[in-house]
Amino acid sequence: MAKKDWIKGAIKKPGSFTAQKDRYNRAHKGKNLTTNQFANLVLKPTSKFSRKTKQRANLAKTLRKVR
């Protein structure tokens, strides 16, 4: 039980990364990225996303492994 408790503390704003992905998809017409694809795009070394977005992408990829 204690292993899952860190998830509640790690997610300060639930759904914010998915909302950001949706805004990105709307702004770039023709792109329909999944959350995992968007996380990979954000985490590329040449990406210009903010530090907070990169942290959220890292957390999203980590939570995919937990399932």
PDB file of C-alpha atoms in Angstrom:
ATOM      1  CA  MET A   1       0.000   0.000   0.000  1.00  0.00           C
ATOM      2  CA  ALA A   2       2.823   2.406   0.786  1.00  0.00           C
ATOM      3  CA  LYS A   3       4.259   2.094  -2.715  1.00  0.00           C
ATOM      4  CA  LYS A   4       1.146   3.633  -4.285  1.00  0.00           C
ATOM      5  CA  ASP A   5       0.936   6.544  -1.814  1.00  0.00           C
ATOM      6  CA  TRP A   6       3.703   8.476  -3.605  1.00  0.00           C
ATOM      7  CA  ILE A   7       1.457   8.841  -6.658  1.00  0.00           C
ATOM      8  CA  LYS A   8      -1.003  11.113  -4.829  1.00  0.00           C
ATOM      9  CA  GLY A   9       1.820  13.404  -3.726  1.00  0.00           C
ATOM     10  CA  ALA A  10       3.485  13.434  -7.137  1.00  0.00           C
ATOM     11  CA  ILE A  11       0.409  14.571  -9.056  1.00  0.00           C
ATOM     12  CA  LYS A  12      -0.282  18.161  -8.073  1.00  0.00           C
ATOM     13  CA  LYS A  13      -2.590  18.992 -10.991  1.00  0.00           C
ATOM     14  CA  PRO A  14      -4.276  15.866 -12.372  1.00  0.00           C
ATOM     15  CA  GLY A  15      -4.952  15.986 -16.101  1.00  0.00           C
ATOM     16  CA  SER A  16      -2.723  18.978 -16.808  1.00  0.00           C
ATOM     17  CA  PHE A  17      -0.324  17.083 -19.083  1.00  0.00           C
ATOM     18  CA  THR A  18      -3.182  15.570 -21.072  1.00  0.00           C
ATOM     19  CA  ALA A  19      -4.787  19.008 -21.397  1.00  0.00           C
ATOM     20  CA  GLN A  20      -1.492  20.407 -22.651  1.00  0.00           C
ATOM     21  CA  LYS A  21      -1.271  17.573 -25.181  1.00  0.00           C
ATOM     22  CA  ASP A  22      -4.798  18.374 -26.375  1.00  0.00           C
ATOM     23  CA  ARG A  23      -3.906  22.063 -26.788  1.00  0.00           C
ATOM     24  CA  TYR A  24      -0.798  21.070 -28.761  1.00  0.00           C
ATOM     25  CA  ASN A  25      -2.881  18.822 -31.038  1.00  0.00           C
ATOM     26  CA  ARG A  26      -5.377  21.632 -31.689  1.00  0.00           C
ATOM     27  CA  ALA A  27      -2.622  24.167 -32.417  1.00  0.00           C
ATOM     28  CA  HIS A  28      -0.828  21.827 -34.821  1.00  0.00           C
ATOM     29  CA  LYS A  29      -3.621  20.741 -37.108  1.00  0.00           C
ATOM     30  CA  GLY A  30      -3.144  17.320 -38.618  1.00  0.00           C
ATOM     31  CA  LYS A  31      -1.284  16.013 -35.559  1.00  0.00           C
ATOM     32  CA  ASN A  32      -3.164  13.677 -33.296  1.00  0.00           C
ATOM     33  CA  LEU A  33      -0.540  12.512 -30.818  1.00  0.00           C
ATOM     34  CA  THR A  34      -1.244  10.139 -27.975  1.00  0.00           C
ATOM     35  CA  THR A  35      -0.047  11.037 -24.501  1.00  0.00           C
ATOM     36  CA  ASN A  36       2.932   8.710 -24.810  1.00  0.00           C
ATOM     37  CA  GLN A  37       3.920  10.142 -28.207  1.00  0.00           C
ATOM     38  CA  PHE A  38       3.621  13.676 -26.834  1.00  0.00           C
ATOM     39  CA  ALA A  39       5.787  12.730 -23.847  1.00  0.00           C
ATOM     40  CA  ASN A  40       8.458  11.400 -26.219  1.00  0.00           C
ATOM     41  CA  LEU A  41       8.288  14.643 -28.219  1.00  0.00           C
ATOM     42  CA  VAL A  42       8.641  16.745 -25.076  1.00  0.00           C
ATOM     43  CA  LEU A  43      11.594  14.731 -23.779  1.00  0.00           C
ATOM     44  CA  LYS A  44      13.683  15.035 -26.944  1.00  0.00           C
ATOM     45  CA  PRO A  45      16.937  16.882 -26.205  1.00  0.00           C
ATOM     46  CA  THR A  46      16.183  19.548 -28.823  1.00  0.00           C
ATOM     47  CA  SER A  47      12.649  20.343 -27.620  1.00  0.00           C
ATOM     48  CA  LYS A  48      11.807  23.877 -26.479  1.00  0.00           C
ATOM     49  CA  PHE A  49       9.211  22.909 -23.865  1.00  0.00           C
ATOM     50  CA  SER A  50       9.416  24.293 -20.340  1.00  0.00           C
ATOM     51  CA  ARG A  51      11.055  22.478 -17.464  1.00  0.00           C
ATOM     52  CA  LYS A  52       7.666  21.862 -15.834  1.00  0.00           C
ATOM     53  CA  THR A  53       6.326  20.249 -19.021  1.00  0.00           C
ATOM     54  CA  LYS A  54       9.378  17.999 -19.180  1.00  0.00           C
ATOM     55  CA  GLN A  55       8.801  16.978 -15.563  1.00  0.00           C
ATOM     56  CA  ARG A  56       5.165  16.166 -16.333  1.00  0.00           C
ATOM     57  CA  ALA A  57       6.225  14.128 -19.371  1.00  0.00           C
ATOM     58  CA  ASN A  58       8.691  12.188 -17.244  1.00  0.00           C
ATOM     59  CA  LEU A  59       5.982  11.468 -14.672  1.00  0.00           C
ATOM     60  CA  ALA A  60       3.553  10.390 -17.406  1.00  0.00           C
ATOM     61  CA  LYS A  61       6.089   7.910 -18.772  1.00  0.00           C
ATOM     62  CA  THR A  62       6.772   6.606 -15.254  1.00  0.00           C
ATOM     63  CA  LEU A  63       3.075   6.143 -14.520  1.00  0.00           C
ATOM     64  CA  ARG A  64       2.675   4.180 -17.757  1.00  0.00           C
ATOM     65  CA  LYS A  65       5.155   1.655 -16.346  1.00  0.00           C
ATOM     66  CA  VAL A  66       3.270   1.372 -13.030  1.00  0.00           C
ATOM     67  CA  ARG A  67       0.073   0.083 -14.652  1.00  0.00           C
TER      68      ARG A  67
END
